[in-house]
Amino acid sequence: MSRSHFSREPNPEAAVYVISVAAELTGLHPQTLRAYERMGLIQPGRTGGGGRRYSHRDIERLREIADLTSAGIGIEGVRRIMELEHQVDALRARNEELVAELDAVRRGLAARAAAAQPANKLPVLHQAAGQSLVVWRRGR
């Protein structure tokens, strides 16, 4: 295997940590992790045999839950905060998509407008007072 293969960042969604390691990394008891799973606050991956596997993202979420509960927020409050954070993240992502789409439309319109403006090489015609017609060429 190439050296660059080993230097890549691990996928934060990869479920790699067993419950004992997840508990140690978060400072929570394994029973607490199981309780949070029953409450729907966390959804670890499962092995073929049913063992729990936690991802880096799961570990971050567990740490956030621990921080909120240690600040005195109840589990239902934690659940609501996490739902709202998820909604905010989804709205931010959608906003980024819309901004990119708008920028692409603006670039397309600007390109069309530039293409629709032919180079004006014809003489400029002006009608002066007294019904005279004056013709001159633009300066070079």
XYZ file of C-alpha atoms in Angstrom:
140
model
C 0.000 0.000 0.000
C 1.149 3.497 -0.703
C 2.180 5.810 2.069
C -0.580 8.281 1.107
C -3.179 5.599 1.839
C -2.209 5.660 5.505
C -2.048 9.435 5.801
C -5.699 9.996 4.856
C -8.109 11.229 7.495
C -10.399 8.447 8.712
C -14.028 8.704 7.705
C -15.841 10.374 10.647
C -18.863 8.181 9.891
C -16.914 4.895 10.053
C -18.194 2.863 13.018
C -14.946 1.602 14.510
C -15.010 2.030 18.316
C -16.383 -0.704 20.586
C -18.536 0.448 23.496
C -15.731 0.251 26.070
C -13.488 2.510 23.963
C -16.373 4.912 23.258
C -17.103 5.073 26.991
C -13.461 5.804 27.767
C -13.187 8.472 25.055
C -16.317 10.263 26.276
C -15.901 9.783 30.017
C -19.331 8.117 30.184
C -20.233 4.715 31.556
C -21.134 2.018 28.981
C -24.597 1.761 30.580
C -25.076 5.487 29.937
C -24.218 4.928 26.260
C -26.799 2.132 26.106
C -29.389 4.377 27.799
C -28.737 7.205 25.318
C -29.221 4.713 22.515
C -32.561 3.555 23.987
C -33.629 7.209 24.242
C -32.770 7.741 20.579
C -30.012 10.278 21.229
C -27.383 8.138 19.538
C -27.521 5.359 16.954
C -24.274 3.401 16.852
C -23.540 1.008 14.033
C -23.835 -2.717 14.594
C -21.615 -5.641 13.733
C -23.006 -8.799 12.195
C -23.185 -10.256 15.702
C -25.048 -7.236 17.080
C -22.154 -5.522 18.847
C -22.222 -1.740 18.960
C -19.662 0.240 16.987
C -19.313 3.988 17.445
C -17.960 6.436 14.870
C -15.900 9.548 15.520
C -19.062 11.561 14.870
C -20.896 9.445 17.503
C -18.105 10.198 19.995
C -18.440 13.931 19.314
C -22.209 13.714 19.771
C -21.813 11.822 23.069
C -19.392 14.466 24.317
C -21.894 17.169 23.400
C -24.652 15.315 25.272
C -22.361 14.991 28.297
C -21.537 18.714 28.190
C -25.205 19.687 27.987
C -26.323 17.368 30.794
C -23.443 18.484 33.032
C -24.620 22.083 32.446
C -27.966 21.079 33.976
C -30.007 20.514 30.813
C -32.404 17.590 31.003
C -32.480 14.796 28.451
C -35.579 16.187 26.707
C -33.856 19.568 26.456
C -30.768 17.857 25.043
C -32.939 16.026 22.508
C -34.595 19.297 21.413
C -31.257 21.147 21.179
C -29.845 18.379 19.012
C -32.927 18.390 16.754
C -32.593 22.145 16.305
C -28.860 21.854 15.576
C -29.649 19.235 12.935
C -32.224 21.574 11.357
C -29.759 24.471 11.365
C -27.101 22.294 9.700
C -29.606 21.200 7.027
C -30.671 24.810 6.406
C -27.047 25.948 6.123
C -26.320 23.214 3.594
C -29.418 24.140 1.566
C -28.466 27.821 1.707
C -25.005 26.999 0.338
C -26.626 25.038 -2.508
C -28.935 27.952 -3.326
C -26.095 30.501 -3.234
C -24.040 28.336 -5.615
C -27.044 27.946 -7.921
C -27.698 31.697 -7.887
C -24.036 32.435 -8.667
C -24.171 30.026 -11.622
C -27.341 31.687 -12.948
C -25.779 35.137 -12.573
C -22.634 34.027 -14.422
C -24.810 32.567 -17.192
C -26.837 35.767 -17.508
C -23.691 37.896 -17.588
C -22.198 35.683 -20.283
C -25.398 35.899 -22.368
C -25.533 39.671 -21.990
C -21.907 39.994 -23.078
C -22.507 37.736 -26.084
C -25.637 39.672 -27.095
C -23.739 42.981 -27.296
C -22.263 43.061 -30.815
C -19.165 45.122 -31.350
C -20.403 48.461 -32.704
C -18.292 49.247 -35.789
C -20.969 51.171 -37.653
C -20.942 54.936 -37.964
C -22.950 56.780 -35.364
C -25.998 58.535 -36.796
C -27.538 61.565 -35.134
C -30.229 63.855 -36.392
C -29.469 67.448 -35.560
C -31.972 70.299 -35.267
C -33.275 71.554 -38.609
C -33.686 68.079 -40.088
C -30.037 67.731 -41.003
C -28.404 64.370 -40.753
C -24.914 64.306 -39.278
C -22.727 61.203 -39.699
C -19.357 60.679 -38.035
C -17.174 57.796 -37.016
C -16.108 57.067 -33.482
C -12.521 57.864 -32.597
C -10.062 55.035 -32.810
